[in-house]
CSV table of N, CA and C in Angstrom, one decimal:
chain,number,residue,atom,x,y,z
A,27,MET,N,0.8,-1.2,0.1
A,27,MET,CA,0.1,0.0,0.1
A,27,MET,C,0.9,1.3,0.0
A,28,PRO,N,0.6,2.1,-1.0
A,28,PRO,CA,1.5,3.4,-1.0
A,28,PRO,C,1.3,4.2,0.2
A,29,LEU,N,2.3,5.1,0.5
A,29,LEU,CA,2.2,6.1,1.5
A,29,LEU,C,1.0,7.0,1.4
A,30,ILE,N,0.9,7.7,0.0
A,30,ILE,CA,-0.1,8.5,-0.3
A,30,ILE,C,-1.0,7.9,-1.3
A,31,ARG,N,-2.2,7.7,-0.8
A,31,ARG,CA,-3.2,7.0,-1.9
A,31,ARG,C,-3.8,8.1,-2.8
A,32,ARG,N,-3.8,7.7,-4.1
A,32,ARG,CA,-4.2,8.7,-5.1
A,32,ARG,C,-5.5,8.4,-5.8
A,33,ALA,N,-6.0,7.0,-5.7
A,33,ALA,CA,-7.2,6.7,-6.3
A,33,ALA,C,-8.2,6.5,-5.2
A,34,TRP,N,-9.5,7.0,-5.3
A,34,TRP,CA,-10.5,6.8,-4.3
A,34,TRP,C,-11.8,6.5,-4.9
A,35,THR,N,-12.6,5.8,-4.1
A,35,THR,CA,-14.0,5.6,-4.5
A,35,THR,C,-14.7,6.8,-3.7
A,36,PRO,N,-16.0,7.1,-4.0
A,36,PRO,CA,-16.8,8.1,-3.2
A,36,PRO,C,-16.9,7.7,-1.8
A,37,ARG,N,-17.2,6.5,-1.5
A,37,ARG,CA,-17.5,6.0,-0.1
A,37,ARG,C,-16.1,6.2,0.6
A,38,GLN,N,-15.0,5.7,0.1
A,38,GLN,CA,-13.7,5.9,0.8
A,38,GLN,C,-13.3,7.2,1.0
A,39,ALA,N,-13.5,8.1,0.1
A,39,ALA,CA,-13.0,9.5,0.1
A,39,ALA,C,-13.9,10.2,1.2
A,40,ASP,N,-15.1,9.8,1.5
A,40,ASP,CA,-15.9,10.5,2.4
A,40,ASP,C,-15.6,10.2,4.0
A,41,GLU,N,-14.6,9.3,4.1
A,41,GLU,CA,-14.1,9.0,5.4
A,41,GLU,C,-12.8,9.6,5.7
A,42,TRP,N,-12.5,9.9,7.0
A,42,TRP,CA,-11.2,10.3,7.4
A,42,TRP,C,-10.1,9.3,7.2
A,43,SER,N,-9.1,9.8,6.6
A,43,SER,CA,-8.1,8.8,6.4
A,43,SER,C,-6.6,9.4,6.7
A,44,ARG,N,-5.6,8.8,6.5
A,44,ARG,CA,-4.2,9.3,6.8
A,44,ARG,C,-3.9,10.4,6.0
A,45,GLU,N,-4.3,10.5,4.7
A,45,GLU,CA,-4.1,11.5,3.7
A,45,GLU,C,-4.8,13.0,4.4
A,46,ASP,N,-5.8,12.7,5.0
A,46,ASP,CA,-6.4,14.0,5.6
A,46,ASP,C,-5.5,14.6,6.8
A,47,TRP,N,-4.9,13.8,7.5
A,47,TRP,CA,-4.0,14.3,8.6
A,47,TRP,C,-2.7,14.6,8.0
A,48,ILE,N,-2.2,14.1,6.9
A,48,ILE,CA,-1.1,14.6,6.3
A,48,ILE,C,-1.3,16.0,5.7
A,49,ALA,N,-2.5,16.0,5.0
A,49,ALA,CA,-2.9,17.5,4.4
A,49,ALA,C,-3.0,18.5,5.5
A,50,MET,N,-3.6,18.1,6.6
A,50,MET,CA,-3.8,19.0,7.7
A,50,MET,C,-2.4,19.5,8.3
A,51,LEU,N,-1.4,18.7,8.3
A,51,LEU,CA,-0.1,19.0,8.8
A,51,LEU,C,0.7,19.8,7.9
A,52,PHE,N,0.6,19.6,6.5
A,52,PHE,CA,1.0,20.4,5.5
A,52,PHE,C,0.4,21.7,5.6
A,53,SER,N,-0.8,21.9,5.6
A,53,SER,CA,-1.5,23.1,5.8
A,53,SER,C,-1.0,24.1,6.9
A,54,ALA,N,-0.8,23.5,8.0
A,54,ALA,CA,-0.4,24.3,9.1
A,54,ALA,C,1.0,24.7,8.9
A,55,LEU,N,1.9,23.8,8.3
A,55,LEU,CA,3.2,24.1,7.9
A,55,LEU,C,3.3,25.2,6.8
A,56,SER,N,2.5,25.0,5.9
A,56,SER,CA,2.6,26.1,4.8
A,56,SER,C,2.0,27.4,5.3
A,57,TYR,N,1.0,27.5,6.1
A,57,TYR,CA,0.5,28.8,6.6
A,57,TYR,C,1.6,29.5,7.4
A,58,THR,N,2.2,28.7,8.4
A,58,THR,CA,3.2,29.3,9.2
A,58,THR,C,4.4,29.7,8.4
A,59,CYS,N,4.9,29.0,7.6
A,59,CYS,CA,6.2,29.3,6.7
A,59,CYS,C,5.7,30.5,5.9
A,60,MET,N,4.5,30.6,5.3
A,60,MET,CA,4.1,31.8,4.5
A,60,MET,C,4.1,33.1,5.3
A,61,VAL,N,3.5,32.9,6.4
A,61,VAL,CA,3.6,34.1,7.3
A,61,VAL,C,5.0,34.6,7.7
A,62,VAL,N,5.6,33.7,8.2
A,62,VAL,CA,7.0,34.1,8.7
A,62,VAL,C,8.0,34.4,7.5
A,63,GLY,N,7.8,33.6,6.4
A,63,GLY,CA,8.6,34.0,5.3
A,63,GLY,C,8.3,35.2,4.6
A,64,VAL,N,7.1,35.6,4.6
A,64,VAL,CA,6.8,37.0,4.0
A,64,VAL,C,7.3,38.0,4.9
A,65,ALA,N,7.1,37.9,6.1
A,65,ALA,CA,7.6,38.9,7.1
A,65,ALA,C,9.1,39.1,7.0
A,66,LEU,N,9.8,38.0,7.0
A,66,LEU,CA,11.2,38.1,6.9
A,66,LEU,C,11.7,38.5,5.7
A,67,SER,N,11.0,38.2,4.6
A,67,SER,CA,11.4,38.5,3.2
A,67,SER,C,11.1,40.0,3.0
A,68,LEU,N,10.3,40.7,3.7
A,68,LEU,CA,10.1,42.1,3.6
A,68,LEU,C,11.1,42.8,4.2
A,69,LEU,N,11.8,42.2,5.2
A,69,LEU,CA,13.0,42.7,5.8
A,69,LEU,C,14.2,42.4,5.1
A,70,LEU,N,14.1,41.7,4.0
A,70,LEU,CA,15.1,41.3,3.1
A,70,LEU,C,16.1,40.5,3.8
A,71,LEU,N,15.7,39.7,4.7
A,71,LEU,CA,16.6,38.7,5.3
A,71,LEU,C,16.7,37.4,4.4
A,72,PRO,N,17.8,36.9,4.3
A,72,PRO,CA,17.9,35.6,3.2
A,72,PRO,C,17.0,34.5,3.8
A,73,TRP,N,17.0,34.2,5.1
A,73,TRP,CA,16.2,33.1,5.6
A,73,TRP,C,14.7,33.3,5.3
A,74,GLY,N,14.2,34.5,5.3
A,74,GLY,CA,12.8,34.9,4.9
A,74,GLY,C,12.6,34.1,3.5
A,75,PHE,N,13.5,34.4,2.5
A,75,PHE,CA,13.1,33.8,1.1
A,75,PHE,C,13.1,32.1,1.3
A,76,VAL,N,14.1,31.8,2.1
A,76,VAL,CA,14.1,30.3,2.1
A,76,VAL,C,12.9,29.7,2.9
A,77,ILE,N,12.4,30.4,3.9
A,77,ILE,CA,11.1,30.0,4.6
A,77,ILE,C,10.0,30.0,3.6
A,78,LEU,N,9.9,31.2,3.0
A,78,LEU,CA,8.9,31.4,1.9
A,78,LEU,C,8.8,30.2,0.9
A,79,ALA,N,9.9,29.9,0.5
A,79,ALA,CA,10.0,28.8,-0.6
A,79,ALA,C,9.5,27.6,0.1
A,80,ALA,N,9.9,27.3,1.3
A,80,ALA,CA,9.5,26.1,2.0
A,80,ALA,C,8.0,26.1,2.2
A,81,GLY,N,7.4,27.3,2.3
A,81,GLY,CA,5.9,27.5,2.5
A,81,GLY,C,5.2,27.2,1.3
A,82,ILE,N,5.7,27.6,0.2
A,82,ILE,CA,5.3,27.3,-1.2
A,82,ILE,C,5.3,25.8,-1.6
A,83,ALA,N,6.4,25.2,-1.2
A,83,ALA,CA,6.5,23.7,-1.3
A,83,ALA,C,5.5,23.0,-0.5
A,84,PHE,N,5.4,23.4,0.8
A,84,PHE,CA,4.3,22.8,1.7
A,84,PHE,C,2.9,22.9,1.1
A,85,THR,N,2.5,24.1,0.5
A,85,THR,CA,1.3,24.2,-0.1
A,85,THR,C,1.1,23.4,-1.3
A,86,ALA,N,2.1,23.2,-2.1
A,86,ALA,CA,2.1,22.2,-3.3
A,86,ALA,C,1.9,20.8,-2.8
A,87,LEU,N,2.6,20.4,-1.8
A,87,LEU,CA,2.4,19.0,-1.4
A,87,LEU,C,1.0,18.9,-0.8
A,88,MET,N,0.5,19.9,0.1
A,88,MET,CA,-0.9,19.8,0.5
A,88,MET,C,-1.9,19.4,-0.6
A,89,TYR,N,-1.8,20.3,-1.7
A,89,TYR,CA,-2.8,20.1,-2.7
A,89,TYR,C,-2.5,18.8,-3.5
A,90,TRP,N,-1.1,18.3,-3.5
A,90,TRP,CA,-0.9,17.0,-4.2
A,90,TRP,C,-1.6,15.8,-3.4
A,91,VAL,N,-1.5,16.1,-2.0
A,91,VAL,CA,-2.0,14.9,-1.3
A,91,VAL,C,-3.6,14.8,-1.2
A,92,ILE,N,-4.1,16.0,-1.1
A,92,ILE,CA,-5.7,16.1,-0.9
A,92,ILE,C,-6.5,16.2,-2.0
A,93,ASP,N,-5.9,16.8,-3.2
A,93,ASP,CA,-6.8,17.1,-4.4
A,93,ASP,C,-7.5,15.9,-5.0
A,94,PRO,N,-6.8,14.6,-5.1
A,94,PRO,CA,-7.6,13.6,-5.6
A,94,PRO,C,-8.8,13.3,-4.8
A,95,LYS,N,-8.7,13.2,-3.5
A,95,LYS,CA,-9.8,12.9,-2.6
A,95,LYS,C,-10.9,13.9,-2.8
A,96,LEU,N,-10.5,15.1,-2.8
A,96,LEU,CA,-11.5,16.2,-2.9
A,96,LEU,C,-12.3,16.3,-4.2
A,97,ARG,N,-11.6,15.9,-5.3
A,97,ARG,CA,-12.1,15.7,-6.7
A,97,ARG,C,-13.2,14.7,-6.7
A,98,VAL,N,-12.9,13.5,-6.1
A,98,VAL,CA,-13.8,12.5,-6.0
A,98,VAL,C,-15.1,12.8,-5.1
A,99,ILE,N,-14.9,13.4,-4.1
A,99,ILE,CA,-16.1,14.1,-3.1
A,99,ILE,C,-16.9,14.9,-4.1
A,100,SER,N,-16.2,15.9,-4.7
A,100,SER,CA,-16.9,17.0,-5.5
A,100,SER,C,-17.7,16.3,-6.6
A,101,THR,N,-17.2,15.4,-7.4
A,101,THR,CA,-17.9,14.8,-8.5
A,101,THR,C,-19.1,13.9,-8.1
A,102,GLU,N,-19.0,13.2,-6.8
A,102,GLU,CA,-20.2,12.5,-6.3
A,102,GLU,C,-21.3,13.5,-5.8
A,103,TYR,N,-20.8,14.5,-5.1
A,103,TYR,CA,-21.9,15.6,-4.8
A,103,TYR,C,-22.5,16.2,-6.0
A,104,GLU,N,-21.9,16.6,-7.1
A,104,GLU,CA,-22.5,17.1,-8.2
A,104,GLU,C,-23.4,16.1,-8.8
A,105,ARG,N,-23.1,14.8,-8.8
A,105,ARG,CA,-24.0,13.7,-9.3
A,105,ARG,C,-25.1,13.7,-8.6
A,106,LYS,N,-25.2,13.7,-7.2
A,106,LYS,CA,-26.2,13.7,-6.4
A,106,LYS,C,-27.2,14.9,-6.5
A,107,GLN,N,-26.5,16.0,-6.6
A,107,GLN,CA,-27.2,17.3,-6.7
A,107,GLN,C,-28.1,17.2,-8.0
A,108,LYS,N,-27.6,16.8,-9.1
A,108,LYS,CA,-28.2,16.8,-10.4
A,108,LYS,C,-29.4,15.8,-10.3
A,109,GLY,N,-29.3,14.8,-9.5
A,109,GLY,CA,-30.4,13.8,-9.3
A,109,GLY,C,-31.5,14.6,-8.4
A,110,HIS,N,-31.0,15.2,-7.5
A,110,HIS,CA,-32.1,15.9,-6.7
A,110,HIS,C,-32.9,17.0,-7.4
A,111,LEU,N,-32.1,17.8,-8.3
A,111,LEU,CA,-32.8,18.7,-9.0
A,111,LEU,C,-33.7,18.2,-10.0
A,112,LYS,N,-33.4,17.0,-10.7
A,112,LYS,CA,-34.4,16.3,-11.5
A,112,LYS,C,-35.6,15.8,-10.7
A,113,ASP,N,-35.4,15.3,-9.5
A,113,ASP,CA,-36.5,14.9,-8.8
A,113,ASP,C,-37.4,16.1,-8.4
A,114,LEU,N,-36.7,17.3,-8.0
A,114,LEU,CA,-37.5,18.4,-7.7
A,114,LEU,C,-38.4,18.9,-8.9
A,115,GLU,N,-37.7,18.9,-10.0
A,115,GLU,CA,-38.4,19.4,-11.2
A,115,GLU,C,-39.6,18.6,-11.6
A,116,ARG,N,-39.4,17.3,-11.4
A,116,ARG,CA,-40.5,16.3,-11.6
A,116,ARG,C,-41.6,16.5,-10.6
A,117,ILE,N,-41.5,16.7,-9.3
A,117,ILE,CA,-42.4,16.9,-8.4
A,117,ILE,C,-43.2,18.2,-8.7
A,118,GLN,N,-42.4,19.3,-9.1
A,118,GLN,CA,-43.1,20.6,-9.4
A,118,GLN,C,-44.0,20.4,-10.5
A,119,ARG,N,-43.6,19.6,-11.6
A,119,ARG,CA,-44.5,19.6,-12.7
A,119,ARG,C,-45.7,18.7,-12.4
A,120,TRP,N,-45.5,17.7,-11.5
A,120,TRP,CA,-46.6,17.0,-11.1
A,120,TRP,C,-47.7,17.7,-10.3
A,121,GLU,N,-47.1,18.8,-9.5
A,121,GLU,CA,-48.1,19.5,-8.6
A,121,GLU,C,-48.7,20.6,-9.6
A,122,GLU,N,-48.1,21.0,-10.5
A,122,GLU,CA,-48.6,22.1,-11.4
A,122,GLU,C,-49.6,21.5,-12.3
A,123,SER,N,-49.6,20.3,-12.8
A,123,SER,CA,-50.5,19.6,-13.6
A,123,SER,C,-51.7,19.1,-12.9
A,124,ALA,N,-51.6,18.9,-11.4
A,124,ALA,CA,-52.7,18.5,-10.7
A,124,ALA,C,-53.7,19.5,-10.2
């Protein structure tokens, strides 16, 4: 089993997994590094640029980890929403004709 799972079914993607925890860790690290990196970069300190680059890398890693899972959840949600809208239209037409 790979460390980071890239293929999901809608049911699997809807549950908490290791990838959620990894994305949460990368999210906190990217936010912290971005804030500190921007502040130090504005002061033209070399470590600020390094920390800022690390923040950008953590952000990219976060999206790489969580994006496949979010896409599956979003696709499933859109499919369900389309079904609910069709049912709603069918019910409204039935009530209007009655």
